[in-house]
Short mmCIF file of C-alpha atoms in Angstrom, two decimals:
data_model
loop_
_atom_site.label_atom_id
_atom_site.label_comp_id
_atom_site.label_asym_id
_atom_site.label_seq_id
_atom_site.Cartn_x
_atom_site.Cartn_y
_atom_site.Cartn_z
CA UNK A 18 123.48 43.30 42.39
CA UNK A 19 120.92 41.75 44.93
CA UNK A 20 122.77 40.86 48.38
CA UNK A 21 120.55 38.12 50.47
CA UNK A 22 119.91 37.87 53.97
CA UNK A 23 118.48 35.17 56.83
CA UNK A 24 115.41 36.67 57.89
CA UNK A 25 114.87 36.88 61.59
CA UNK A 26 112.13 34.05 61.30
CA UNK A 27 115.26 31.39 60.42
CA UNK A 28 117.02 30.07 63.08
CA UNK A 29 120.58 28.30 62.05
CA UNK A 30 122.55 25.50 63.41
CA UNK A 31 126.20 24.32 61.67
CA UNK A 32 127.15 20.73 61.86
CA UNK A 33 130.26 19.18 62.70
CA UNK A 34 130.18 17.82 58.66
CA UNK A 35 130.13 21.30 57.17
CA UNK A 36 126.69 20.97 56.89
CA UNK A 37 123.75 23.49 58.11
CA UNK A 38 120.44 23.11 59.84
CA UNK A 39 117.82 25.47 59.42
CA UNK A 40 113.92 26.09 61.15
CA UNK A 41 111.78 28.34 59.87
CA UNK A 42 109.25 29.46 62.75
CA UNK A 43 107.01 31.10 60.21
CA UNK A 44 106.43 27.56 58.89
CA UNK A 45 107.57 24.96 61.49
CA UNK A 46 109.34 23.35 59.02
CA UNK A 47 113.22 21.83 59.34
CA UNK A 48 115.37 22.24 56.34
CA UNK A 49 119.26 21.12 55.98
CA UNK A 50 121.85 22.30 53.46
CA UNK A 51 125.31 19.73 53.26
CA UNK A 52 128.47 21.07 53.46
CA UNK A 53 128.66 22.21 49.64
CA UNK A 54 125.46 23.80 49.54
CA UNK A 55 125.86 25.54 53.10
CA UNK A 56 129.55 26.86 50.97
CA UNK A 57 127.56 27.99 48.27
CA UNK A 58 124.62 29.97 50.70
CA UNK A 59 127.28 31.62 52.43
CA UNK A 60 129.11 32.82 49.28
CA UNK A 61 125.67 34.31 48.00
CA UNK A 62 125.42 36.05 50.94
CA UNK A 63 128.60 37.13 51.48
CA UNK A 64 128.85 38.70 48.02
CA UNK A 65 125.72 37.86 45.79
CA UNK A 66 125.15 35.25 43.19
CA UNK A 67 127.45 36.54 40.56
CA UNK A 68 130.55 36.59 43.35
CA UNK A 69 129.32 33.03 44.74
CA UNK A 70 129.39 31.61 41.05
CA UNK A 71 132.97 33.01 40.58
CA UNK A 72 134.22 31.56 43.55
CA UNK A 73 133.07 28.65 43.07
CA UNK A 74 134.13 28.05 39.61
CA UNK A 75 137.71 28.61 40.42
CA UNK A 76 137.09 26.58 43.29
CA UNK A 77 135.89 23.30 41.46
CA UNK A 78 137.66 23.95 38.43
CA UNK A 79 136.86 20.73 36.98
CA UNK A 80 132.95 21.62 36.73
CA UNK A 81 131.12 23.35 34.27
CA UNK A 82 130.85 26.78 34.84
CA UNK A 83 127.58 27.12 33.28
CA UNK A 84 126.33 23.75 35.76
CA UNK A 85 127.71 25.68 38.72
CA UNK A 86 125.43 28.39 37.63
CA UNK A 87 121.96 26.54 36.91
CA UNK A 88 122.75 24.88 40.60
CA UNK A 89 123.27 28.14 42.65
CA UNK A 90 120.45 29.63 40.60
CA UNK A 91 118.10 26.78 41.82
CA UNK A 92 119.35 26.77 44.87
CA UNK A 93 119.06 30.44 45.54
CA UNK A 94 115.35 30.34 43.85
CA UNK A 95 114.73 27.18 46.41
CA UNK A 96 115.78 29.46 49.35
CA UNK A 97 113.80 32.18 48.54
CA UNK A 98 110.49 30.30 47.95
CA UNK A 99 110.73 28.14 51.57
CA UNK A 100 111.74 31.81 53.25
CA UNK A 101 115.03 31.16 54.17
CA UNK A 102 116.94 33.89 52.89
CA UNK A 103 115.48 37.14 51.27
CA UNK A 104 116.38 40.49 49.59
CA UNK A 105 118.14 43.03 51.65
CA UNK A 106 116.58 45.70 49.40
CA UNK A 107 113.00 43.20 48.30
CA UNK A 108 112.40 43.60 44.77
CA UNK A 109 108.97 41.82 44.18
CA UNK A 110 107.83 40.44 41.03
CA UNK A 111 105.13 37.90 41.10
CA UNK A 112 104.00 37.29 44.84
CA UNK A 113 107.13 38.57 46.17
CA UNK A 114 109.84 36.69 44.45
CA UNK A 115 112.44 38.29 42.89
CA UNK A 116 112.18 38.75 39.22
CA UNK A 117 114.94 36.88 38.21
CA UNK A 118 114.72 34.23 40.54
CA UNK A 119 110.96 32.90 39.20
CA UNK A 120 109.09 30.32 41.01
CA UNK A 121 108.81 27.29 38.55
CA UNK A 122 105.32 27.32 38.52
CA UNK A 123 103.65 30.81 37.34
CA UNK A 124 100.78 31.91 39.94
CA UNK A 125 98.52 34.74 37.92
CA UNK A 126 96.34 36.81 40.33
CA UNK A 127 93.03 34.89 40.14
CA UNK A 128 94.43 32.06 41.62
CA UNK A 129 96.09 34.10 44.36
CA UNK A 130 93.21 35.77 45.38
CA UNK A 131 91.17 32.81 45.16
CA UNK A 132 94.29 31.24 48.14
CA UNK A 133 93.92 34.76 49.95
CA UNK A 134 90.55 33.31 50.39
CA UNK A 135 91.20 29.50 51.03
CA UNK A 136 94.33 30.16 53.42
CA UNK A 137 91.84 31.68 56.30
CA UNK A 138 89.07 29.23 56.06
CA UNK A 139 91.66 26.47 56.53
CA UNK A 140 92.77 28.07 59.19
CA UNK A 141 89.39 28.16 60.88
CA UNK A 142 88.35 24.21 59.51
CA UNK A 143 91.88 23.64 61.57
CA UNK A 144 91.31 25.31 64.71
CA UNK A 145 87.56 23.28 64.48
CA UNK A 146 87.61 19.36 65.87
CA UNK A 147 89.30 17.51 63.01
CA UNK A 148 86.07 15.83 62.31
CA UNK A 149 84.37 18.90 61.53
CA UNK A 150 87.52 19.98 59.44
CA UNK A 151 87.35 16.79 57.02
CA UNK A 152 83.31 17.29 56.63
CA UNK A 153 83.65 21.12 55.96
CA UNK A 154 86.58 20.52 53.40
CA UNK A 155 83.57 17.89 52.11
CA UNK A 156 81.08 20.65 51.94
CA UNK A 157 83.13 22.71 50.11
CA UNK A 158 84.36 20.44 47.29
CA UNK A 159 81.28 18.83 46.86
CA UNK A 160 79.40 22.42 45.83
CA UNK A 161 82.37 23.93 44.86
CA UNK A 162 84.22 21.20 42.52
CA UNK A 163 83.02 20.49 39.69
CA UNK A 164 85.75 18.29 37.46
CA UNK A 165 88.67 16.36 38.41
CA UNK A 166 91.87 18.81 38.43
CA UNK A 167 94.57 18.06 36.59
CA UNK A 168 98.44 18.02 37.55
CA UNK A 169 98.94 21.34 36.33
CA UNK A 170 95.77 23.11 37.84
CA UNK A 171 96.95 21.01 41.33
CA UNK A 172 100.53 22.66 40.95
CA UNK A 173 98.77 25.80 40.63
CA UNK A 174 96.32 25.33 43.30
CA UNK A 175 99.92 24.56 45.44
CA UNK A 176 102.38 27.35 44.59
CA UNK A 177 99.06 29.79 45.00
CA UNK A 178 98.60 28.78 48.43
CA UNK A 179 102.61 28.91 49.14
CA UNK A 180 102.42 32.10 47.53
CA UNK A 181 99.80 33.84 50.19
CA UNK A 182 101.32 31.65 53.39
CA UNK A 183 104.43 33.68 53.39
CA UNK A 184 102.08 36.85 54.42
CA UNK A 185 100.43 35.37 56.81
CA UNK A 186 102.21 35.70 60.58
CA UNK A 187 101.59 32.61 62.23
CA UNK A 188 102.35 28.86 61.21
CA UNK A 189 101.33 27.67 57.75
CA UNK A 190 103.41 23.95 57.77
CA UNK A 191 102.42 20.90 55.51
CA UNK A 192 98.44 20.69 56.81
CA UNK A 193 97.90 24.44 56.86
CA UNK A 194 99.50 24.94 53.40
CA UNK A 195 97.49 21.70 51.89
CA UNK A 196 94.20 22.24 52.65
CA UNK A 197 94.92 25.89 51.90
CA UNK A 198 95.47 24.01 48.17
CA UNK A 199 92.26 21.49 47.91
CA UNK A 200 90.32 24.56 49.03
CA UNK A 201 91.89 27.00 46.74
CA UNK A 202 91.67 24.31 43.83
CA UNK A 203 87.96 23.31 44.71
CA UNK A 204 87.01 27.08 44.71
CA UNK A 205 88.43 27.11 41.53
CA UNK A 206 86.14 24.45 40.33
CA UNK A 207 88.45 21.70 40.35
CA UNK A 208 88.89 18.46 42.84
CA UNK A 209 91.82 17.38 44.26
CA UNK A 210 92.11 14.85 46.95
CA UNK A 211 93.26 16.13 50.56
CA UNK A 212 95.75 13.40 52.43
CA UNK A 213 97.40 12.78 55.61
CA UNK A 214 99.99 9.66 55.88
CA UNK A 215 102.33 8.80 57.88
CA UNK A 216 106.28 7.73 57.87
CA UNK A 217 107.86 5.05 60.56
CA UNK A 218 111.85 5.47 60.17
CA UNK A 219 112.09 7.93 62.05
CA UNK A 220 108.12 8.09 62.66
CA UNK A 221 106.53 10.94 61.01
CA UNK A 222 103.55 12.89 59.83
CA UNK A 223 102.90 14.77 56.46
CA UNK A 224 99.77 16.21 54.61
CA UNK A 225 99.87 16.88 50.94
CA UNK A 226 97.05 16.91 47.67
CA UNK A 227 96.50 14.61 44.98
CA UNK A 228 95.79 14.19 41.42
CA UNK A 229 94.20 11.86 39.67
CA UNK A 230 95.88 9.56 41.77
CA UNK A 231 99.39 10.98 42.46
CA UNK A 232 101.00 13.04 44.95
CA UNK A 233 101.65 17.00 44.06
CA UNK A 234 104.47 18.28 45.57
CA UNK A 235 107.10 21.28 44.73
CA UNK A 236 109.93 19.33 43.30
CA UNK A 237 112.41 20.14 46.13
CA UNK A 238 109.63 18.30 48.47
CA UNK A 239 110.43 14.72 49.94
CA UNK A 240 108.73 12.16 48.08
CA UNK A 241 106.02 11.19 49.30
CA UNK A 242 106.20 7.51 47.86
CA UNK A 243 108.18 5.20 49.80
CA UNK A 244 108.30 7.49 52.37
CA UNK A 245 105.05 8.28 53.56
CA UNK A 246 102.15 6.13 53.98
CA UNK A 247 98.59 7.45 53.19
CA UNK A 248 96.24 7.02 55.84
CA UNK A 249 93.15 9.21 54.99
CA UNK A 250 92.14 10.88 51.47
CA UNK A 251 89.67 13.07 51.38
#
């Protein structure tokens, strides 16, 4: 049985509703679990998934045991993939996750190696003036990218760069991590569209890749319709 922990990088906050608040410093990013799902994070850790499923069947007795399951399963997998809680004893299967907790989209090791690559020159197109960022990005897709890339090579292009951005030891947040994906996708030989918008209530800033058109974004993500406006595409 695989007991999970909050690694050191997570910082916690409980809220008077039951509810918890989490930052990962790795990634700058904010995450929040309600009351029920802080329950259920708790029980995992506490006693694994198995235990946490148990308890909470007899605890909500009028829900399908095998629902309660496929929700602490995804939950769990979610958890995993943003960082928030890992392995006490790390059993990697692809890129780190464990085996039976799969990313939903597959990463082979081309692509990975390929976002090994891409996840250091974004970093050095960030630390440039953002000028020379957007015309180096420019530069690379327009001698790199050869087709339009489809949903499924842009999901790819994504979860790759995820994939590498939990190695690296400084902060990989929402621009980092997508221009680490239009570069690893345009290296690839496909073009994707690089965008920054913006939200007003409460006001708010987001980057994220396109294709053909529509947003790609890990399914837990915020929508980025309706709440984000695009401001630049690149």
């Amino acid at each position: 049985m695989t007991h999970f922990v909050v690694p050191d990088s997570v910082h916690t906050t409980s809220e008077d509703d039951g509810g918890l608040v989490l930052l990962n410093v790795a990634t700058g990013q904010w995450h929040k679990l309600n009351r029920t799902g802080n329950e259920l994070c708790t029980e995992i850790c506490a006693g694994g998934l198995d235990i946490a499923v148990e308890i909470f069947v007899s605890r909500y007795p009028r829900e399908s045991p095998e629902g309660i399951r496929v929700h602490a399963e995804e939950l769990l997998s979610a958890l995993v993939e943003r960082g928030l809680l890992e392995p006490e004893a790390l059993v990697r299967g692809s890129g780190g996750v464990p085996i039976a907790l799969a990313p939903r989209t597959r990463v082979g090791l081309r692509p990975r190696l390929v976002a090994a690559v891409a996840l250091p020159l974004a970093l050095v197109l960030l630390w440039l003036p953002f000028r020379v960022t957007v015309k180096g990005f420019k530069v690379v897709k327009r001698g790199r990218a050869r087709r339009p890339a489809t949903k499924a090579e842009a999901l790819q292009a994504l979860a790759a760069a995820k994939r590498v951005s939990r190695f690296h030891p400084g902060r990989v947040a929402c621009l980092e991590l997508s221009l680490t994906a239009a570069l690893t996708a345009a290296l690839r030989g496909a073009s994707v569209q690089w965008c920054l918008g913006v939200a007003s209530d409460p006001q708010a800033f987001h980057a994220w890749i396109e294709a053909d058109g529509e947003p790609v974004t890990d399914p837990f993500d915020d929508p980025i319709p309706t709440t984000y406006q695009r401001v630049l595409a690149v």
